[in-house]
Amino acid sequence: MSKIYLLLTVLFISFSAQSQEIGIKHYQRKIDTFDFVFPTEPFSPKGLLIVLPDSLYSFGDIQIKKANFPFFSAKNCSIHFESDTVKTVQFSIVGKKNIARYTAFLKSRIPNFSNQLPPNTIPIEVIVKLSEEAQFTYSYRKEGRKTWVTLTSK
């Protein structure tokens, strides 16, 4: 009889654990990566120092103090993902050259990026189409020397 109770308890715990969502909060000081993720793209923990496999997590927040991408560098990066899809990317850029490199990167990755922005307005908040089915809100504002960029999916 005790074996039956033990078996039922184990089955109940396994079913309840399987139905729960598991999230992660991760902080990393520095990352050098070749991949910049846009909202609506799949989340990949490549380059992050995460010990447990990423298949365990259904949502999470990743904080990176300094991120070096091939075209530009960013500080105070924040990535939020849900169900293996990036929902929000936020970071700051310092320096005119770095901002120019970031803008050139966006023009190379997003078709008709220049045509989708309003001319000479700061702060900017506009919906940008990454592809036919993927679009996100692009927000750009200046605070002192820093330029904050927020990309949010719908």
mmCIF file with all atom_site columns, C-alpha atoms in Angstrom:
data_model
loop_
_atom_site.group_PDB
_atom_site.id
_atom_site.type_symbol
_atom_site.label_atom_id
_atom_site.label_alt_id
_atom_site.label_comp_id
_atom_site.label_asym_id
_atom_site.label_entity_id
_atom_site.label_seq_id
_atom_site.pdbx_PDB_ins_code
_atom_site.Cartn_x
_atom_site.Cartn_y
_atom_site.Cartn_z
_atom_site.occupancy
_atom_site.B_iso_or_equiv
_atom_site.pdbx_formal_charge
_atom_site.auth_seq_id
_atom_site.auth_comp_id
_atom_site.auth_asym_id
_atom_site.auth_atom_id
_atom_site.pdbx_PDB_model_num
ATOM 1   C CA . MET A 1 1   ? 0.000  0.000  0.000   1.00 0.00 ? 1   MET A CA 1
ATOM 2   C CA . SER A 1 2   ? 2.837  2.395  0.821   1.00 0.00 ? 2   SER A CA 1
ATOM 3   C CA . LYS A 1 3   ? 4.390  1.664  -2.588  1.00 0.00 ? 3   LYS A CA 1
ATOM 4   C CA . ILE A 1 4   ? 1.169  2.746  -4.292  1.00 0.00 ? 4   ILE A CA 1
ATOM 5   C CA . TYR A 1 5   ? 1.121  6.026  -2.327  1.00 0.00 ? 5   TYR A CA 1
ATOM 6   C CA . LEU A 1 6   ? 4.767  6.603  -3.174  1.00 0.00 ? 6   LEU A CA 1
ATOM 7   C CA . LEU A 1 7   ? 4.115  5.927  -6.859  1.00 0.00 ? 7   LEU A CA 1
ATOM 8   C CA . LEU A 1 8   ? 1.094  8.257  -6.910  1.00 0.00 ? 8   LEU A CA 1
ATOM 9   C CA . THR A 1 9   ? 3.090  10.989 -5.146  1.00 0.00 ? 9   THR A CA 1
ATOM 10  C CA . VAL A 1 10  ? 5.961  10.706 -7.630  1.00 0.00 ? 10  VAL A CA 1
ATOM 11  C CA . LEU A 1 11  ? 3.549  10.806 -10.590 1.00 0.00 ? 11  LEU A CA 1
ATOM 12  C CA . PHE A 1 12  ? 1.721  13.831 -9.165  1.00 0.00 ? 12  PHE A CA 1
ATOM 13  C CA . ILE A 1 13  ? 4.984  15.724 -8.584  1.00 0.00 ? 13  ILE A CA 1
ATOM 14  C CA . SER A 1 14  ? 6.300  14.908 -12.068 1.00 0.00 ? 14  SER A CA 1
ATOM 15  C CA . PHE A 1 15  ? 3.074  16.049 -13.778 1.00 0.00 ? 15  PHE A CA 1
ATOM 16  C CA . SER A 1 16  ? 2.855  19.252 -11.748 1.00 0.00 ? 16  SER A CA 1
ATOM 17  C CA . ALA A 1 17  ? 6.533  20.065 -12.340 1.00 0.00 ? 17  ALA A CA 1
ATOM 18  C CA . GLN A 1 18  ? 6.120  19.500 -16.062 1.00 0.00 ? 18  GLN A CA 1
ATOM 19  C CA . SER A 1 19  ? 3.232  21.957 -16.347 1.00 0.00 ? 19  SER A CA 1
ATOM 20  C CA . GLN A 1 20  ? 5.015  24.800 -14.521 1.00 0.00 ? 20  GLN A CA 1
ATOM 21  C CA . GLU A 1 21  ? 6.897  27.467 -16.385 1.00 0.00 ? 21  GLU A CA 1
ATOM 22  C CA . ILE A 1 22  ? 10.525 27.887 -15.400 1.00 0.00 ? 22  ILE A CA 1
ATOM 23  C CA . GLY A 1 23  ? 12.253 31.231 -15.843 1.00 0.00 ? 23  GLY A CA 1
ATOM 24  C CA . ILE A 1 24  ? 15.818 32.461 -15.600 1.00 0.00 ? 24  ILE A CA 1
ATOM 25  C CA . LYS A 1 25  ? 17.447 35.692 -14.539 1.00 0.00 ? 25  LYS A CA 1
ATOM 26  C CA . HIS A 1 26  ? 21.033 35.848 -15.763 1.00 0.00 ? 26  HIS A CA 1
ATOM 27  C CA . TYR A 1 27  ? 23.695 38.541 -15.391 1.00 0.00 ? 27  TYR A CA 1
ATOM 28  C CA . GLN A 1 28  ? 26.958 38.641 -17.311 1.00 0.00 ? 28  GLN A CA 1
ATOM 29  C CA . ARG A 1 29  ? 29.655 41.310 -17.262 1.00 0.00 ? 29  ARG A CA 1
ATOM 30  C CA . LYS A 1 30  ? 30.883 41.052 -20.848 1.00 0.00 ? 30  LYS A CA 1
ATOM 31  C CA . ILE A 1 31  ? 30.059 39.198 -24.024 1.00 0.00 ? 31  ILE A CA 1
ATOM 32  C CA . ASP A 1 32  ? 31.718 39.149 -27.438 1.00 0.00 ? 32  ASP A CA 1
ATOM 33  C CA . THR A 1 33  ? 29.269 37.820 -29.988 1.00 0.00 ? 33  THR A CA 1
ATOM 34  C CA . PHE A 1 34  ? 28.520 37.857 -33.684 1.00 0.00 ? 34  PHE A CA 1
ATOM 35  C CA . ASP A 1 35  ? 24.761 37.589 -33.244 1.00 0.00 ? 35  ASP A CA 1
ATOM 36  C CA . PHE A 1 36  ? 22.457 40.515 -32.564 1.00 0.00 ? 36  PHE A CA 1
ATOM 37  C CA . VAL A 1 37  ? 18.925 39.338 -31.838 1.00 0.00 ? 37  VAL A CA 1
ATOM 38  C CA . PHE A 1 38  ? 15.908 41.336 -32.882 1.00 0.00 ? 38  PHE A CA 1
ATOM 39  C CA . PRO A 1 39  ? 12.480 40.901 -31.280 1.00 0.00 ? 39  PRO A CA 1
ATOM 40  C CA . THR A 1 40  ? 10.414 38.091 -32.859 1.00 0.00 ? 40  THR A CA 1
ATOM 41  C CA . GLU A 1 41  ? 13.614 36.080 -33.500 1.00 0.00 ? 41  GLU A CA 1
ATOM 42  C CA . PRO A 1 42  ? 14.345 32.842 -31.614 1.00 0.00 ? 42  PRO A CA 1
ATOM 43  C CA . PHE A 1 43  ? 16.342 33.223 -28.397 1.00 0.00 ? 43  PHE A CA 1
ATOM 44  C CA . SER A 1 44  ? 19.768 31.576 -28.468 1.00 0.00 ? 44  SER A CA 1
ATOM 45  C CA . PRO A 1 45  ? 21.995 31.537 -25.367 1.00 0.00 ? 45  PRO A CA 1
ATOM 46  C CA . LYS A 1 46  ? 25.109 31.225 -27.539 1.00 0.00 ? 46  LYS A CA 1
ATOM 47  C CA . GLY A 1 47  ? 27.979 33.022 -25.828 1.00 0.00 ? 47  GLY A CA 1
ATOM 48  C CA . LEU A 1 48  ? 26.217 33.258 -22.463 1.00 0.00 ? 48  LEU A CA 1
ATOM 49  C CA . LEU A 1 49  ? 27.693 31.515 -19.437 1.00 0.00 ? 49  LEU A CA 1
ATOM 50  C CA . ILE A 1 50  ? 24.561 29.555 -18.498 1.00 0.00 ? 50  ILE A CA 1
ATOM 51  C CA . VAL A 1 51  ? 25.239 26.200 -16.827 1.00 0.00 ? 51  VAL A CA 1
ATOM 52  C CA . LEU A 1 52  ? 21.836 24.519 -17.192 1.00 0.00 ? 52  LEU A CA 1
ATOM 53  C CA . PRO A 1 53  ? 20.498 23.728 -20.679 1.00 0.00 ? 53  PRO A CA 1
ATOM 54  C CA . ASP A 1 54  ? 18.345 26.417 -22.256 1.00 0.00 ? 54  ASP A CA 1
ATOM 55  C CA . SER A 1 55  ? 15.555 23.963 -23.041 1.00 0.00 ? 55  SER A CA 1
ATOM 56  C CA . LEU A 1 56  ? 14.500 24.126 -19.364 1.00 0.00 ? 56  LEU A CA 1
ATOM 57  C CA . TYR A 1 57  ? 13.492 27.793 -19.486 1.00 0.00 ? 57  TYR A CA 1
ATOM 58  C CA . SER A 1 58  ? 10.256 29.080 -20.952 1.00 0.00 ? 58  SER A CA 1
ATOM 59  C CA . PHE A 1 59  ? 10.953 32.765 -20.149 1.00 0.00 ? 59  PHE A CA 1
ATOM 60  C CA . GLY A 1 60  ? 13.755 34.889 -18.789 1.00 0.00 ? 60  GLY A CA 1
ATOM 61  C CA . ASP A 1 61  ? 15.641 38.143 -18.403 1.00 0.00 ? 61  ASP A CA 1
ATOM 62  C CA . ILE A 1 62  ? 19.275 38.419 -19.453 1.00 0.00 ? 62  ILE A CA 1
ATOM 63  C CA . GLN A 1 63  ? 21.368 41.406 -18.282 1.00 0.00 ? 63  GLN A CA 1
ATOM 64  C CA . ILE A 1 64  ? 24.745 42.117 -19.901 1.00 0.00 ? 64  ILE A CA 1
ATOM 65  C CA . LYS A 1 65  ? 26.918 44.999 -18.738 1.00 0.00 ? 65  LYS A CA 1
ATOM 66  C CA . LYS A 1 66  ? 28.960 45.313 -21.968 1.00 0.00 ? 66  LYS A CA 1
ATOM 67  C CA . ALA A 1 67  ? 28.246 43.627 -25.301 1.00 0.00 ? 67  ALA A CA 1
ATOM 68  C CA . ASN A 1 68  ? 30.618 43.777 -28.255 1.00 0.00 ? 68  ASN A CA 1
ATOM 69  C CA . PHE A 1 69  ? 29.023 43.093 -31.614 1.00 0.00 ? 69  PHE A CA 1
ATOM 70  C CA . PRO A 1 70  ? 30.962 43.125 -34.911 1.00 0.00 ? 70  PRO A CA 1
ATOM 71  C CA . PHE A 1 71  ? 29.607 46.542 -35.918 1.00 0.00 ? 71  PHE A CA 1
ATOM 72  C CA . PHE A 1 72  ? 29.132 48.344 -32.594 1.00 0.00 ? 72  PHE A CA 1
ATOM 73  C CA . SER A 1 73  ? 29.374 47.965 -28.830 1.00 0.00 ? 73  SER A CA 1
ATOM 74  C CA . ALA A 1 74  ? 26.543 48.453 -26.349 1.00 0.00 ? 74  ALA A CA 1
ATOM 75  C CA . LYS A 1 75  ? 26.262 48.829 -22.597 1.00 0.00 ? 75  LYS A CA 1
ATOM 76  C CA . ASN A 1 76  ? 23.584 47.850 -20.078 1.00 0.00 ? 76  ASN A CA 1
ATOM 77  C CA . CYS A 1 77  ? 21.949 45.325 -22.415 1.00 0.00 ? 77  CYS A CA 1
ATOM 78  C CA . SER A 1 78  ? 18.700 43.748 -21.334 1.00 0.00 ? 78  SER A CA 1
ATOM 79  C CA . ILE A 1 79  ? 17.028 40.903 -23.220 1.00 0.00 ? 79  ILE A CA 1
ATOM 80  C CA . HIS A 1 80  ? 13.603 39.536 -22.265 1.00 0.00 ? 80  HIS A CA 1
ATOM 81  C CA . PHE A 1 81  ? 12.325 36.349 -23.898 1.00 0.00 ? 81  PHE A CA 1
ATOM 82  C CA . GLU A 1 82  ? 9.166  34.251 -23.616 1.00 0.00 ? 82  GLU A CA 1
ATOM 83  C CA . SER A 1 83  ? 8.558  30.800 -25.108 1.00 0.00 ? 83  SER A CA 1
ATOM 84  C CA . ASP A 1 84  ? 11.932 30.827 -26.903 1.00 0.00 ? 84  ASP A CA 1
ATOM 85  C CA . THR A 1 85  ? 11.162 34.118 -28.688 1.00 0.00 ? 85  THR A CA 1
ATOM 86  C CA . VAL A 1 86  ? 12.853 37.434 -27.941 1.00 0.00 ? 86  VAL A CA 1
ATOM 87  C CA . LYS A 1 87  ? 10.271 40.015 -26.852 1.00 0.00 ? 87  LYS A CA 1
ATOM 88  C CA . THR A 1 88  ? 12.370 43.032 -25.781 1.00 0.00 ? 88  THR A CA 1
ATOM 89  C CA . VAL A 1 89  ? 15.949 44.170 -26.361 1.00 0.00 ? 89  VAL A CA 1
ATOM 90  C CA . GLN A 1 90  ? 17.174 47.337 -24.630 1.00 0.00 ? 90  GLN A CA 1
ATOM 91  C CA . PHE A 1 91  ? 20.677 48.822 -24.509 1.00 0.00 ? 91  PHE A CA 1
ATOM 92  C CA . SER A 1 92  ? 22.614 52.076 -24.462 1.00 0.00 ? 92  SER A CA 1
ATOM 93  C CA . ILE A 1 93  ? 25.217 53.337 -26.923 1.00 0.00 ? 93  ILE A CA 1
ATOM 94  C CA . VAL A 1 94  ? 27.875 55.938 -26.120 1.00 0.00 ? 94  VAL A CA 1
ATOM 95  C CA . GLY A 1 95  ? 29.768 57.915 -28.772 1.00 0.00 ? 95  GLY A CA 1
ATOM 96  C CA . LYS A 1 96  ? 28.943 59.367 -32.176 1.00 0.00 ? 96  LYS A CA 1
ATOM 97  C CA . LYS A 1 97  ? 31.054 56.810 -34.075 1.00 0.00 ? 97  LYS A CA 1
ATOM 98  C CA . ASN A 1 98  ? 29.372 53.948 -32.260 1.00 0.00 ? 98  ASN A CA 1
ATOM 99  C CA . ILE A 1 99  ? 25.909 55.363 -33.033 1.00 0.00 ? 99  ILE A CA 1
ATOM 100 C CA . ALA A 1 100 ? 26.874 55.770 -36.701 1.00 0.00 ? 100 ALA A CA 1
ATOM 101 C CA . ARG A 1 101 ? 28.072 52.133 -36.826 1.00 0.00 ? 101 ARG A CA 1
ATOM 102 C CA . TYR A 1 102 ? 24.844 50.976 -35.161 1.00 0.00 ? 102 TYR A CA 1
ATOM 103 C CA . THR A 1 103 ? 22.722 52.912 -37.673 1.00 0.00 ? 103 THR A CA 1
ATOM 104 C CA . ALA A 1 104 ? 24.729 51.442 -40.571 1.00 0.00 ? 104 ALA A CA 1
ATOM 105 C CA . PHE A 1 105 ? 24.191 47.973 -39.085 1.00 0.00 ? 105 PHE A CA 1
ATOM 106 C CA . LEU A 1 106 ? 20.414 48.542 -38.910 1.00 0.00 ? 106 LEU A CA 1
ATOM 107 C CA . LYS A 1 107 ? 20.342 49.776 -42.510 1.00 0.00 ? 107 LYS A CA 1
ATOM 108 C CA . SER A 1 108 ? 22.167 46.618 -43.619 1.00 0.00 ? 108 SER A CA 1
ATOM 109 C CA . ARG A 1 109 ? 19.881 44.234 -41.649 1.00 0.00 ? 109 ARG A CA 1
ATOM 110 C CA . ILE A 1 110 ? 16.439 45.830 -42.080 1.00 0.00 ? 110 ILE A CA 1
ATOM 111 C CA . PRO A 1 111 ? 15.125 46.474 -45.588 1.00 0.00 ? 111 PRO A CA 1
ATOM 112 C CA . ASN A 1 112 ? 13.988 50.082 -46.154 1.00 0.00 ? 112 ASN A CA 1
ATOM 113 C CA . PHE A 1 113 ? 15.021 51.061 -42.611 1.00 0.00 ? 113 PHE A CA 1
ATOM 114 C CA . SER A 1 114 ? 15.668 54.712 -43.532 1.00 0.00 ? 114 SER A CA 1
ATOM 115 C CA . ASN A 1 115 ? 12.247 55.007 -45.178 1.00 0.00 ? 115 ASN A CA 1
ATOM 116 C CA . GLN A 1 116 ? 10.496 53.696 -42.047 1.00 0.00 ? 116 GLN A CA 1
ATOM 117 C CA . LEU A 1 117 ? 11.855 56.419 -39.724 1.00 0.00 ? 117 LEU A CA 1
ATOM 118 C CA . PRO A 1 118 ? 10.526 59.959 -39.344 1.00 0.00 ? 118 PRO A CA 1
ATOM 119 C CA . PRO A 1 119 ? 13.105 62.600 -40.349 1.00 0.00 ? 119 PRO A CA 1
ATOM 120 C CA . ASN A 1 120 ? 15.206 64.271 -37.617 1.00 0.00 ? 120 ASN A CA 1
ATOM 121 C CA . THR A 1 121 ? 13.008 63.631 -34.597 1.00 0.00 ? 121 THR A CA 1
ATOM 122 C CA . ILE A 1 122 ? 14.341 62.551 -31.219 1.00 0.00 ? 122 ILE A CA 1
ATOM 123 C CA . PRO A 1 123 ? 12.927 60.709 -29.336 1.00 0.00 ? 123 PRO A CA 1
ATOM 124 C CA . ILE A 1 124 ? 11.693 58.266 -31.948 1.00 0.00 ? 124 ILE A CA 1
ATOM 125 C CA . GLU A 1 125 ? 9.050  55.604 -31.437 1.00 0.00 ? 125 GLU A CA 1
ATOM 126 C CA . VAL A 1 126 ? 7.972  53.884 -34.615 1.00 0.00 ? 126 VAL A CA 1
ATOM 127 C CA . ILE A 1 127 ? 6.900  50.414 -35.790 1.00 0.00 ? 127 ILE A CA 1
ATOM 128 C CA . VAL A 1 128 ? 9.574  48.824 -37.995 1.00 0.00 ? 128 VAL A CA 1
ATOM 129 C CA . LYS A 1 129 ? 9.044  45.822 -40.275 1.00 0.00 ? 129 LYS A CA 1
ATOM 130 C CA . LEU A 1 130 ? 11.846 43.272 -40.057 1.00 0.00 ? 130 LEU A CA 1
ATOM 131 C CA . SER A 1 131 ? 10.132 41.033 -42.601 1.00 0.00 ? 131 SER A CA 1
ATOM 132 C CA . GLU A 1 132 ? 6.602  40.515 -43.917 1.00 0.00 ? 132 GLU A CA 1
ATOM 133 C CA . GLU A 1 133 ? 5.405  38.743 -40.766 1.00 0.00 ? 133 GLU A CA 1
ATOM 134 C CA . ALA A 1 134 ? 7.812  40.191 -38.173 1.00 0.00 ? 134 ALA A CA 1
ATOM 135 C CA . GLN A 1 135 ? 7.540  43.751 -36.917 1.00 0.00 ? 135 GLN A CA 1
ATOM 136 C CA . PHE A 1 136 ? 8.589  45.507 -33.734 1.00 0.00 ? 136 PHE A CA 1
ATOM 137 C CA . THR A 1 137 ? 8.514  48.904 -32.057 1.00 0.00 ? 137 THR A CA 1
ATOM 138 C CA . TYR A 1 138 ? 11.788 50.824 -32.353 1.00 0.00 ? 138 TYR A CA 1
ATOM 139 C CA . SER A 1 139 ? 12.317 53.435 -29.635 1.00 0.00 ? 139 SER A CA 1
ATOM 140 C CA . TYR A 1 140 ? 15.339 55.757 -29.586 1.00 0.00 ? 140 TYR A CA 1
ATOM 141 C CA . ARG A 1 141 ? 16.001 58.480 -26.999 1.00 0.00 ? 141 ARG A CA 1
ATOM 142 C CA . LYS A 1 142 ? 18.975 60.472 -25.716 1.00 0.00 ? 142 LYS A CA 1
ATOM 143 C CA . GLU A 1 143 ? 19.870 60.925 -22.046 1.00 0.00 ? 143 GLU A CA 1
ATOM 144 C CA . GLY A 1 144 ? 23.027 62.989 -21.691 1.00 0.00 ? 144 GLY A CA 1
ATOM 145 C CA . ARG A 1 145 ? 25.887 61.173 -23.424 1.00 0.00 ? 145 ARG A CA 1
ATOM 146 C CA . LYS A 1 146 ? 23.934 57.927 -23.666 1.00 0.00 ? 146 LYS A CA 1
ATOM 147 C CA . THR A 1 147 ? 21.537 56.957 -26.401 1.00 0.00 ? 147 THR A CA 1
ATOM 148 C CA . TRP A 1 148 ? 18.974 54.398 -25.257 1.00 0.00 ? 148 TRP A CA 1
ATOM 149 C CA . VAL A 1 149 ? 17.537 51.984 -27.813 1.00 0.00 ? 149 VAL A CA 1
ATOM 150 C CA . THR A 1 150 ? 14.535 49.761 -27.097 1.00 0.00 ? 150 THR A CA 1
ATOM 151 C CA . LEU A 1 151 ? 13.210 47.152 -29.512 1.00 0.00 ? 151 LEU A CA 1
ATOM 152 C CA . THR A 1 152 ? 9.885  45.576 -28.480 1.00 0.00 ? 152 THR A CA 1
ATOM 153 C CA . SER A 1 153 ? 7.805  43.007 -30.324 1.00 0.00 ? 153 SER A CA 1
ATOM 154 C CA . LYS A 1 154 ? 4.042  43.264 -30.580 1.00 0.00 ? 154 LYS A CA 1
#
